[in-house]
mmCIF file of C-alpha atoms and ligand atoms in Angstrom:
data_model
loop_
_atom_site.group_PDB
_atom_site.id
_atom_site.type_symbol
_atom_site.label_atom_id
_atom_site.label_comp_id
_atom_site.label_asym_id
_atom_site.label_seq_id
_atom_site.Cartn_x
_atom_site.Cartn_y
_atom_site.Cartn_z
ATOM 1 C CA MET G 298 -212.830 -35.948 -101.560
ATOM 2 C CA GLU G 299 -210.778 -36.246 -98.357
ATOM 3 C CA LYS G 300 -207.080 -37.822 -97.952
ATOM 4 C CA LYS G 301 -207.127 -41.314 -97.204
ATOM 5 C CA VAL G 302 -204.840 -42.110 -93.852
ATOM 6 C CA SER G 303 -202.841 -44.495 -94.184
ATOM 7 C CA ILE G 304 -203.370 -47.363 -91.385
ATOM 8 C CA TYR G 305 -198.976 -47.086 -90.474
ATOM 9 C CA ASP G 306 -199.152 -43.554 -89.593
ATOM 10 C CA ARG G 307 -200.463 -43.712 -86.578
ATOM 11 C CA GLU G 308 -199.931 -39.617 -85.774
ATOM 12 C CA GLY G 309 -202.692 -39.573 -89.066
ATOM 13 C CA MET G 310 -204.602 -41.818 -87.567
ATOM 14 C CA GLU G 311 -204.937 -40.602 -84.149
ATOM 15 C CA GLU G 312 -206.438 -37.427 -86.651
ATOM 16 C CA LEU G 313 -208.863 -39.615 -87.880
ATOM 17 C CA ARG G 314 -210.482 -40.696 -84.084
ATOM 18 C CA ARG G 315 -210.167 -37.893 -82.835
ATOM 19 C CA VAL G 316 -211.905 -36.046 -85.787
ATOM 20 C CA SER G 317 -214.515 -38.654 -85.961
ATOM 21 C CA ARG G 318 -215.610 -38.577 -82.180
ATOM 22 C CA LEU G 319 -214.266 -42.220 -82.555
ATOM 23 C CA ASP G 320 -213.372 -44.797 -79.052
ATOM 24 C CA PRO G 321 -210.165 -45.629 -79.412
ATOM 25 C CA GLN G 322 -211.012 -49.349 -78.436
ATOM 26 C CA VAL G 323 -212.465 -49.003 -82.329
ATOM 27 C CA VAL G 324 -209.068 -48.400 -84.008
ATOM 28 C CA ARG G 325 -207.408 -50.954 -82.202
ATOM 29 C CA GLY G 326 -209.777 -53.232 -82.515
ATOM 30 C CA MET G 327 -209.886 -52.164 -86.570
ATOM 31 C CA ARG G 328 -206.063 -53.174 -86.015
ATOM 32 C CA ASN G 329 -206.219 -55.595 -84.700
ATOM 33 C CA ARG G 330 -208.297 -56.997 -86.710
ATOM 34 C CA LEU G 331 -206.528 -56.523 -90.052
ATOM 35 C CA LEU G 332 -202.883 -56.793 -88.819
ATOM 36 C CA LYS G 333 -203.004 -59.908 -85.757
ATOM 37 C CA ARG G 334 -205.975 -61.898 -87.298
ATOM 38 C CA PHE G 335 -205.455 -60.554 -90.875
ATOM 39 C CA CYS G 336 -209.200 -60.690 -91.540
ATOM 40 C CA ASP G 337 -210.266 -59.689 -94.729
ATOM 41 C CA ASP G 338 -210.788 -56.055 -95.487
ATOM 42 C CA SER G 339 -214.159 -55.938 -94.965
ATOM 43 C CA GLU G 340 -214.725 -57.785 -91.791
ATOM 44 C CA ALA G 341 -211.582 -55.950 -90.198
ATOM 45 C CA VAL G 342 -213.429 -52.494 -91.548
ATOM 46 C CA GLU G 343 -217.517 -53.261 -90.323
ATOM 47 C CA ASP G 344 -217.546 -51.338 -87.648
ATOM 48 C CA PHE G 345 -215.099 -48.378 -88.418
ATOM 49 C CA PRO G 346 -217.642 -45.591 -89.160
ATOM 50 C CA ALA G 347 -214.751 -43.934 -91.301
ATOM 51 C CA ALA G 348 -213.575 -46.747 -93.346
ATOM 52 C CA ASP G 349 -214.147 -45.234 -96.578
ATOM 53 C CA ARG G 350 -210.515 -42.838 -94.329
ATOM 54 C CA LEU G 351 -208.745 -45.052 -94.312
ATOM 55 C CA ALA G 352 -206.025 -46.466 -97.070
ATOM 56 C CA ILE G 353 -205.533 -50.858 -96.667
ATOM 57 C CA HIS G 354 -203.322 -51.143 -99.024
ATOM 58 C CA CYS G 355 -200.834 -50.149 -101.552
ATOM 59 C CA LEU G 356 -200.306 -52.591 -103.522
ATOM 60 C CA GLU G 357 -203.025 -54.710 -105.978
ATOM 61 C CA MET G 358 -202.843 -57.817 -105.930
ATOM 62 C CA PHE G 359 -201.727 -58.562 -110.182
ATOM 63 C CA ARG G 360 -201.737 -62.653 -110.004
ATOM 64 C CA ARG G 361 -201.527 -65.403 -107.908
ATOM 65 C CA CYS G 362 -198.705 -69.148 -109.016
ATOM 66 C CA ASP G 363 -199.503 -72.356 -107.313
ATOM 67 C CA SER G 364 -197.011 -74.607 -107.284
ATOM 68 C CA SER G 365 -198.356 -77.384 -109.356
ATOM 69 C CA ILE G 366 -196.406 -79.698 -106.224
ATOM 70 C CA ASP G 367 -195.648 -78.197 -103.550
ATOM 71 C CA GLY G 368 -196.756 -75.839 -100.764
ATOM 72 C CA ALA G 369 -195.471 -72.136 -102.365
ATOM 73 C CA THR G 370 -197.435 -69.420 -103.498
ATOM 74 C CA LYS G 371 -196.279 -66.516 -105.587
ATOM 75 C CA LEU G 372 -196.993 -63.417 -105.074
ATOM 76 C CA LEU G 373 -197.471 -60.662 -107.886
ATOM 77 C CA PHE G 374 -198.544 -57.449 -106.793
ATOM 78 C CA ARG G 375 -198.665 -54.340 -108.983
ATOM 79 C CA THR G 376 -196.612 -50.255 -107.485
ATOM 80 C CA ASP G 377 -198.057 -47.410 -107.949
ATOM 81 C CA ALA G 378 -195.504 -46.842 -109.843
ATOM 82 C CA GLY G 379 -197.041 -49.469 -112.736
ATOM 83 C CA MET G 380 -194.292 -51.980 -111.316
ATOM 84 C CA LEU G 381 -194.010 -55.411 -110.605
ATOM 85 C CA ILE G 382 -192.579 -57.215 -106.875
ATOM 86 C CA GLU G 383 -193.466 -60.593 -106.041
ATOM 87 C CA SER G 384 -193.735 -62.336 -102.676
ATOM 88 C CA VAL G 385 -193.640 -65.635 -102.193
ATOM 89 C CA VAL G 386 -195.999 -67.955 -99.550
ATOM 90 C CA LEU G 387 -193.971 -71.455 -98.857
ATOM 91 C CA ARG G 388 -196.040 -73.575 -96.677
ATOM 92 C CA ILE G 389 -194.013 -76.144 -95.143
ATOM 93 C CA ALA G 390 -195.336 -79.919 -94.554
ATOM 94 C CA THR G 391 -195.058 -79.318 -90.116
ATOM 95 C CA GLY G 392 -197.283 -76.498 -91.023
ATOM 96 C CA ARG G 393 -194.880 -73.179 -90.202
ATOM 97 C CA THR G 394 -195.886 -70.686 -93.013
ATOM 98 C CA THR G 395 -192.864 -68.602 -94.575
ATOM 99 C CA LEU G 396 -193.524 -65.515 -96.413
ATOM 100 C CA CYS G 397 -190.124 -64.631 -98.127
ATOM 101 C CA VAL G 398 -190.421 -60.283 -99.031
ATOM 102 C CA SER G 399 -189.536 -58.696 -102.002
ATOM 103 C CA SER G 400 -187.981 -54.856 -100.335
ATOM 104 C CA GLN G 401 -187.071 -53.201 -104.292
ATOM 105 C CA VAL G 402 -187.711 -53.434 -108.142
ATOM 106 C CA GLY G 403 -185.464 -55.163 -109.239
ATOM 107 C CA CYS G 404 -181.539 -55.233 -107.219
ATOM 108 C CA ALA G 405 -178.632 -53.428 -107.449
ATOM 109 C CA ALA G 406 -176.480 -56.295 -106.785
ATOM 110 C CA ALA G 407 -177.001 -58.204 -109.701
ATOM 111 C CA CYS G 408 -175.250 -61.030 -109.193
ATOM 112 C CA GLU G 409 -175.192 -63.434 -112.042
ATOM 113 C CA PHE G 410 -177.611 -66.278 -110.574
ATOM 114 C CA CYS G 411 -180.530 -64.595 -110.007
ATOM 115 C CA ALA G 412 -183.309 -62.236 -112.381
ATOM 116 C CA THR G 413 -183.840 -59.956 -110.398
ATOM 117 C CA GLY G 414 -180.026 -58.544 -110.745
ATOM 118 C CA LYS G 415 -180.988 -58.643 -113.911
ATOM 119 C CA MET G 416 -183.418 -55.865 -114.127
ATOM 120 C CA GLY G 417 -181.184 -53.247 -113.743
ATOM 121 C CA VAL G 418 -181.902 -50.013 -111.693
ATOM 122 C CA ALA G 419 -183.076 -50.751 -108.136
ATOM 123 C CA GLN G 420 -186.237 -49.070 -107.000
ATOM 124 C CA ASN G 421 -186.925 -48.605 -103.616
ATOM 125 C CA LEU G 422 -190.230 -49.407 -102.080
ATOM 126 C CA SER G 423 -191.570 -47.932 -98.995
ATOM 127 C CA SER G 424 -192.567 -49.719 -96.025
ATOM 128 C CA GLU G 425 -196.277 -49.707 -95.916
ATOM 129 C CA GLU G 426 -195.482 -51.516 -99.806
ATOM 130 C CA ILE G 427 -193.105 -53.840 -97.313
ATOM 131 C CA LEU G 428 -195.822 -54.279 -94.918
ATOM 132 C CA ASP G 429 -199.404 -54.612 -97.909
ATOM 133 C CA GLN G 430 -197.054 -58.031 -99.229
ATOM 134 C CA VAL G 431 -196.762 -59.404 -95.225
ATOM 135 C CA LEU G 432 -200.844 -57.914 -94.357
ATOM 136 C CA GLN G 433 -201.794 -59.662 -97.579
ATOM 137 C CA ALA G 434 -199.902 -62.177 -97.505
ATOM 138 C CA GLY G 435 -200.588 -62.759 -94.007
ATOM 139 C CA GLN G 436 -205.280 -62.710 -95.283
ATOM 140 C CA LEU G 437 -204.563 -65.050 -98.133
ATOM 141 C CA LEU G 438 -202.710 -67.476 -95.362
ATOM 142 C CA ALA G 439 -206.392 -67.510 -92.670
ATOM 143 C CA THR G 440 -208.868 -68.512 -95.466
ATOM 144 C CA GLU G 441 -206.761 -71.512 -94.779
ATOM 145 C CA ASP G 442 -206.791 -70.876 -91.049
ATOM 146 C CA ARG G 443 -203.119 -71.462 -91.150
ATOM 147 C CA LYS G 444 -200.752 -68.088 -89.750
ATOM 148 C CA LEU G 445 -197.808 -66.509 -90.701
ATOM 149 C CA ARG G 446 -195.175 -67.763 -88.691
ATOM 150 C CA ASN G 447 -191.040 -66.449 -90.424
ATOM 151 C CA ILE G 448 -191.151 -63.352 -92.422
ATOM 152 C CA VAL G 449 -187.907 -63.316 -94.651
ATOM 153 C CA PHE G 450 -185.675 -60.420 -96.616
ATOM 154 C CA MET G 451 -185.705 -63.263 -99.075
ATOM 155 C CA GLY G 452 -187.287 -61.969 -102.499
ATOM 156 C CA MET G 453 -186.304 -59.080 -104.682
ATOM 157 C CA GLY G 454 -184.037 -56.177 -104.059
ATOM 158 C CA GLU G 455 -180.568 -55.963 -101.037
ATOM 159 C CA PRO G 456 -182.826 -54.894 -98.570
ATOM 160 C CA PHE G 457 -179.291 -52.744 -96.814
ATOM 161 C CA HIS G 458 -180.053 -50.890 -99.980
ATOM 162 C CA ASN G 459 -183.201 -49.406 -98.922
ATOM 163 C CA GLU G 460 -181.884 -49.288 -94.880
ATOM 164 C CA GLU G 461 -184.893 -46.527 -93.361
ATOM 165 C CA ASN G 462 -187.277 -47.980 -94.892
ATOM 166 C CA LEU G 463 -186.815 -52.205 -93.814
ATOM 167 C CA TYR G 464 -185.925 -50.475 -90.339
ATOM 168 C CA ARG G 465 -189.441 -48.755 -90.229
ATOM 169 C CA ALA G 466 -191.336 -51.706 -91.627
ATOM 170 C CA LEU G 467 -189.700 -54.174 -88.860
ATOM 171 C CA GLU G 468 -190.285 -51.528 -86.473
ATOM 172 C CA LEU G 469 -194.172 -52.001 -87.714
ATOM 173 C CA LEU G 470 -193.818 -55.778 -87.881
ATOM 174 C CA ALA G 471 -192.857 -55.836 -84.437
ATOM 175 C CA ASP G 472 -195.115 -52.762 -82.875
ATOM 176 C CA GLY G 473 -197.120 -54.041 -80.099
ATOM 177 C CA GLU G 474 -200.612 -52.271 -81.457
ATOM 178 C CA LEU G 475 -199.984 -53.210 -85.123
ATOM 179 C CA PHE G 476 -198.676 -56.513 -86.460
ATOM 180 C CA HIS G 477 -196.904 -57.747 -83.186
ATOM 181 C CA HIS G 478 -194.580 -59.812 -84.503
ATOM 182 C CA PRO G 479 -191.414 -61.424 -83.269
ATOM 183 C CA LEU G 480 -188.276 -59.798 -84.233
ATOM 184 C CA THR G 481 -186.984 -63.483 -83.492
ATOM 185 C CA LYS G 482 -189.118 -64.673 -86.526
ATOM 186 C CA ILE G 483 -187.438 -62.265 -89.319
ATOM 187 C CA LEU G 484 -183.913 -63.250 -91.349
ATOM 188 C CA VAL G 485 -182.880 -60.410 -93.266
ATOM 189 C CA SER G 486 -179.963 -62.167 -95.969
ATOM 190 C CA THR G 487 -177.345 -59.672 -97.574
ATOM 191 C CA VAL G 488 -175.333 -60.073 -100.422
ATOM 192 C CA GLY G 489 -172.385 -58.995 -97.344
ATOM 193 C CA ILE G 490 -172.450 -54.879 -96.836
ATOM 194 C CA PRO G 491 -170.599 -54.742 -93.938
ATOM 195 C CA ASP G 492 -171.301 -51.095 -92.539
ATOM 196 C CA ALA G 493 -175.188 -52.342 -92.653
ATOM 197 C CA MET G 494 -174.745 -55.514 -91.220
ATOM 198 C CA VAL G 495 -173.417 -54.002 -87.668
ATOM 199 C CA ARG G 496 -176.132 -51.214 -87.845
ATOM 200 C CA CYS G 497 -178.970 -53.870 -88.206
ATOM 201 C CA ALA G 498 -177.931 -56.100 -85.458
ATOM 202 C CA LYS G 499 -177.083 -53.195 -82.878
ATOM 203 C CA ARG G 500 -180.846 -51.250 -83.508
ATOM 204 C CA PHE G 501 -181.968 -55.259 -83.751
ATOM 205 C CA PRO G 502 -180.420 -57.862 -82.277
ATOM 206 C CA GLU G 503 -182.643 -60.420 -82.369
ATOM 207 C CA VAL G 504 -183.069 -60.157 -86.287
ATOM 208 C CA ASN G 505 -181.373 -62.942 -87.507
ATOM 209 C CA GLN G 506 -179.415 -62.368 -90.612
ATOM 210 C CA ALA G 507 -178.385 -63.611 -92.807
ATOM 211 C CA LEU G 508 -174.976 -63.599 -95.428
ATOM 212 C CA SER G 509 -175.146 -64.348 -98.970
ATOM 213 C CA LEU G 510 -171.773 -66.033 -99.238
ATOM 214 C CA HIS G 511 -170.961 -68.224 -102.120
ATOM 215 C CA SER G 512 -167.507 -67.864 -102.422
ATOM 216 C CA VAL G 513 -164.280 -67.444 -100.307
ATOM 217 C CA ARG G 514 -161.792 -66.801 -102.947
ATOM 218 C CA GLN G 515 -162.805 -63.126 -104.221
ATOM 219 C CA GLU G 516 -162.939 -64.018 -107.955
ATOM 220 C CA VAL G 517 -165.313 -65.860 -107.744
ATOM 221 C CA ARG G 518 -167.741 -64.032 -104.922
ATOM 222 C CA GLU G 519 -166.557 -60.942 -107.128
ATOM 223 C CA ARG G 520 -168.953 -63.048 -110.349
ATOM 224 C CA LEU G 521 -171.210 -64.495 -108.365
ATOM 225 C CA ILE G 522 -171.997 -61.068 -106.689
ATOM 226 C CA PRO G 523 -170.478 -58.333 -108.890
ATOM 227 C CA LEU G 524 -171.342 -55.563 -106.146
ATOM 228 C CA ALA G 525 -168.903 -57.702 -103.762
ATOM 229 C CA LYS G 526 -165.708 -55.462 -105.924
ATOM 230 C CA ARG G 527 -166.803 -52.511 -103.390
ATOM 231 C CA TYR G 528 -166.279 -55.837 -99.997
ATOM 232 C CA SER G 529 -163.668 -57.153 -98.901
ATOM 233 C CA LEU G 530 -163.777 -60.941 -97.888
ATOM 234 C CA GLU G 531 -161.689 -59.615 -94.773
ATOM 235 C CA GLU G 532 -164.296 -56.944 -94.063
ATOM 236 C CA LEU G 533 -166.931 -59.102 -94.327
ATOM 237 C CA ARG G 534 -164.702 -61.159 -91.983
ATOM 238 C CA GLN G 535 -164.861 -58.455 -89.217
ATOM 239 C CA ALA G 536 -169.240 -57.550 -89.575
ATOM 240 C CA LEU G 537 -169.760 -61.681 -89.063
ATOM 241 C CA GLY G 538 -167.561 -61.422 -86.350
ATOM 242 C CA ASP G 539 -169.760 -57.870 -84.886
ATOM 243 C CA LEU G 540 -172.427 -59.620 -85.552
ATOM 244 C CA ASN G 541 -171.447 -62.996 -83.816
ATOM 245 C CA ARG G 542 -170.791 -60.697 -79.965
ATOM 246 C CA ILE G 543 -173.752 -57.996 -80.287
ATOM 247 C CA GLN G 544 -176.343 -60.560 -81.452
ATOM 248 C CA GLN G 545 -174.871 -63.483 -79.457
ATOM 249 C CA LYS G 546 -176.256 -66.047 -82.266
ATOM 250 C CA PRO G 547 -175.664 -67.725 -84.706
ATOM 251 C CA VAL G 548 -175.666 -66.135 -88.170
ATOM 252 C CA MET G 549 -176.586 -67.994 -91.260
ATOM 253 C CA ILE G 550 -174.820 -68.066 -94.189
ATOM 254 C CA GLU G 551 -176.243 -68.506 -98.002
ATOM 255 C CA TYR G 552 -173.740 -70.678 -100.361
ATOM 256 C CA LEU G 553 -175.234 -71.474 -103.279
ATOM 257 C CA MET G 554 -173.492 -74.955 -105.038
ATOM 258 C CA LEU G 555 -172.552 -73.769 -108.304
ATOM 259 C CA ALA G 556 -170.715 -76.686 -110.558
ATOM 260 C CA GLY G 557 -167.773 -76.480 -111.405
ATOM 261 C CA ILE G 558 -167.925 -72.988 -109.204
ATOM 262 C CA ASN G 559 -167.705 -73.501 -105.475
ATOM 263 C CA ASP G 560 -168.028 -76.414 -105.028
ATOM 264 C CA THR G 561 -165.130 -79.086 -105.036
ATOM 265 C CA ASP G 562 -163.397 -80.095 -102.196
ATOM 266 C CA GLU G 563 -160.728 -76.973 -101.957
ATOM 267 C CA ASP G 564 -163.659 -75.617 -101.693
ATOM 268 C CA ALA G 565 -165.068 -76.741 -99.261
ATOM 269 C CA GLN G 566 -161.364 -76.458 -97.359
ATOM 270 C CA ARG G 567 -161.354 -72.675 -98.212
ATOM 271 C CA LEU G 568 -164.599 -72.306 -95.884
ATOM 272 C CA ILE G 569 -164.073 -74.281 -93.537
ATOM 273 C CA ALA G 570 -161.081 -71.848 -92.821
ATOM 274 C CA TRP G 571 -163.238 -69.442 -93.225
ATOM 275 C CA LEU G 572 -165.391 -69.245 -90.815
ATOM 276 C CA ASP G 573 -163.269 -70.713 -87.969
ATOM 277 C CA GLY G 574 -164.717 -69.233 -85.192
ATOM 278 C CA LEU G 575 -166.977 -67.420 -86.312
ATOM 279 C CA ASP G 576 -171.093 -68.767 -84.682
ATOM 280 C CA VAL G 577 -172.509 -69.635 -88.369
ATOM 281 C CA HIS G 578 -174.977 -72.605 -89.681
ATOM 282 C CA VAL G 579 -173.760 -72.478 -93.127
ATOM 283 C CA ASN G 580 -177.204 -73.263 -95.918
ATOM 284 C CA LEU G 581 -176.074 -74.870 -98.381
ATOM 285 C CA ILE G 582 -178.708 -74.150 -101.536
ATOM 286 C CA PRO G 583 -179.249 -76.801 -104.625
ATOM 287 C CA TYR G 584 -179.364 -73.808 -107.823
ATOM 288 C CA ASN G 585 -182.683 -73.388 -109.916
ATOM 289 C CA ALA G 586 -181.997 -72.794 -113.370
ATOM 290 C CA ILE G 587 -182.348 -69.667 -114.881
ATOM 291 C CA ASP G 588 -182.522 -68.011 -118.389
ATOM 292 C CA ASP G 589 -180.562 -65.558 -118.450
ATOM 293 C CA ALA G 590 -177.748 -67.212 -116.755
ATOM 294 C CA PRO G 591 -177.112 -70.815 -118.518
ATOM 295 C CA GLN G 592 -173.561 -70.874 -118.386
ATOM 296 C CA LEU G 593 -174.137 -71.932 -114.027
ATOM 297 C CA MET G 594 -175.430 -75.166 -113.568
ATOM 298 C CA ALA G 595 -177.109 -76.610 -109.898
ATOM 299 C CA THR G 596 -173.821 -79.154 -108.447
ATOM 300 C CA GLU G 597 -174.861 -82.953 -108.414
ATOM 301 C CA GLN G 598 -177.374 -84.351 -105.462
ATOM 302 C CA ALA G 599 -174.597 -86.265 -104.112
ATOM 303 C CA GLU G 600 -172.004 -83.325 -104.474
ATOM 304 C CA ARG G 601 -173.683 -81.199 -102.476
ATOM 305 C CA ASP G 602 -173.841 -83.748 -99.782
ATOM 306 C CA ALA G 603 -171.429 -85.046 -99.771
ATOM 307 C CA PHE G 604 -169.755 -81.142 -99.522
ATOM 308 C CA ALA G 605 -172.197 -80.904 -96.187
ATOM 309 C CA ASP G 606 -170.204 -83.799 -94.582
ATOM 310 C CA VAL G 607 -167.139 -82.472 -95.135
ATOM 311 C CA LEU G 608 -168.932 -78.910 -93.201
ATOM 312 C CA LYS G 609 -169.594 -80.828 -91.203
ATOM 313 C CA HIS G 610 -167.700 -83.426 -90.196
ATOM 314 C CA ALA G 611 -165.419 -79.670 -89.380
ATOM 315 C CA GLY G 612 -168.292 -79.798 -86.908
ATOM 316 C CA LEU G 613 -170.035 -75.947 -88.332
ATOM 317 C CA THR G 614 -173.956 -76.736 -88.676
ATOM 318 C CA THR G 615 -174.842 -77.703 -92.373
ATOM 319 C CA THR G 616 -178.589 -78.016 -94.042
ATOM 320 C CA ILE G 617 -179.354 -78.481 -97.460
ATOM 321 C CA ARG G 618 -181.648 -75.452 -97.956
ATOM 322 C CA TYR G 619 -184.989 -78.207 -98.891
ATOM 323 C CA SER G 620 -186.205 -75.348 -102.350
ATOM 324 C CA LEU G 621 -189.895 -74.733 -102.853
ATOM 325 C CA GLY G 622 -191.840 -74.039 -105.563
ATOM 326 C CA ASN G 623 -189.681 -74.582 -108.626
ATOM 327 C CA ASP G 624 -191.622 -74.817 -111.233
ATOM 328 C CA ILE G 625 -193.654 -71.384 -110.205
ATOM 329 C CA ALA G 626 -189.988 -69.930 -109.791
ATOM 330 C CA ALA G 627 -188.757 -70.100 -113.228
ATOM 331 C CA ALA G 628 -192.432 -69.068 -115.150
ATOM 332 C CA CYS G 629 -193.139 -66.256 -112.772
ATOM 333 C CA GLY G 630 -189.821 -65.131 -112.046
ATOM 334 C CA GLN G 631 -188.981 -64.125 -116.017
ATOM 335 C CA LEU G 632 -192.639 -63.206 -115.639
ATOM 336 C CA VAL G 633 -191.895 -60.009 -113.385
ATOM 337 C CA LYS G 634 -189.231 -59.108 -115.360
ATOM 338 C CA LYS G 635 -190.753 -59.234 -118.779
ATOM 339 C CA GLU G 636 -193.533 -57.859 -117.426
ATOM 340 C CA ASN G 637 -191.326 -54.993 -115.613
ATOM 341 C CA ARG G 638 -189.181 -53.817 -118.397
ATOM 342 C CA ALA G 639 -192.249 -53.774 -120.638
ATOM 343 C CA ILE G 640 -193.692 -50.849 -118.391
ATOM 344 C CA ALA G 641 -190.512 -49.120 -117.874
ATOM 345 C CA ALA G 642 -190.120 -48.362 -122.095
ATOM 346 C CA GLU G 643 -193.813 -47.887 -122.195
ATOM 347 C CA LEU G 644 -192.283 -45.421 -119.302
ATOM 348 C CA SER G 645 -189.742 -43.708 -120.968
ATOM 349 C CA LYS G 646 -192.292 -43.612 -123.775
ATOM 350 C CA GLU G 647 -193.877 -41.551 -122.014
ATOM 351 C CA ILE G 648 -191.518 -39.109 -120.528
ATOM 352 C CA THR G 649 -188.698 -39.443 -123.891
ATOM 353 C CA PRO G 650 -190.779 -35.502 -125.233
HETATM 354 S S1 SF4 Q 147 -178.848 -59.721 -104.148
HETATM 355 FE FE1 SF4 Q 147 -180.428 -60.790 -104.055
HETATM 356 S S2 SF4 Q 147 -182.170 -59.629 -105.151
HETATM 357 FE FE2 SF4 Q 147 -180.735 -58.841 -105.713
HETATM 358 S S3 SF4 Q 147 -178.971 -59.577 -107.924
HETATM 359 FE FE3 SF4 Q 147 -178.863 -60.593 -105.266
HETATM 360 S S4 SF4 Q 147 -179.897 -62.521 -105.727
HETATM 361 FE FE4 SF4 Q 147 -180.787 -61.115 -106.227
#
């Protein structure tokens, strides 16, 4: 059987067009229907004579979990390697729709508050696997007459640990012949890898970046994000300054509010001092409990609001993230972890003599 050609493989597609003697317009039409209008597969390829040679998807939809309380949907996909990853569709009341994509299976940052970080070693997703999350979510939204507006790399994984595949995915998302998605509507969230943040800003100045800061006390940060041991707060601050100079727009600072850990008035004052002189937008994140971290508790709403007021009073643009999908986050986040452990155990049995 002839090898299939990925729809993202420019040279392969050109070769397929040539040997199949197709008009360039036929290829363009198929890609536009699929990647710009997010038509379903059969409609997208209906007048494409070499449809059986196309590799459209590399992820298999494993399960869909719809929130019963708001407009969030978690999509669980199975990779070719048999592992599960998740993407989250966030339908916001104003009609805006955001997709949160994964860049890895598991994550080496090992954050104390995150189920993904407890999965163990990370595996990188290919750029095709990143893009297929966008395509399949876009197709789902098209059936609801909704458009995908924002793409955020805030799902499973540290995007800058998969830098080349991230950058290829960004290029293909922006490509006028493919998704043609504005880079200004994409956000990459990192736990803070200073060199990579600056490299990304230089290569993709329009792409928004978010830094998961969570504390400006090194020992607290290291507790919450073990990977933070490798980078000092000073290096991170330097990187934020570089981003401001290169991008000329604010960097988002994410700050998870944890009772008794980083939410005191003194923490707010330290944060204000640390951010002084930087162009940032602080996003306070209410904490959703996970089974693996019973020691962590969310800051009460009144204290969270008071913390936000202190920051605002000091002149910092501050928002509190309205979080969607709390009911499905626990159910499915845990599920991915459990299923992936079982799959990894099976795989290790297979390779053990
Ligand atoms: S970087 Fe993100 S995905 Fe990785 S462990 Fe931390 S919170 Fe979880």
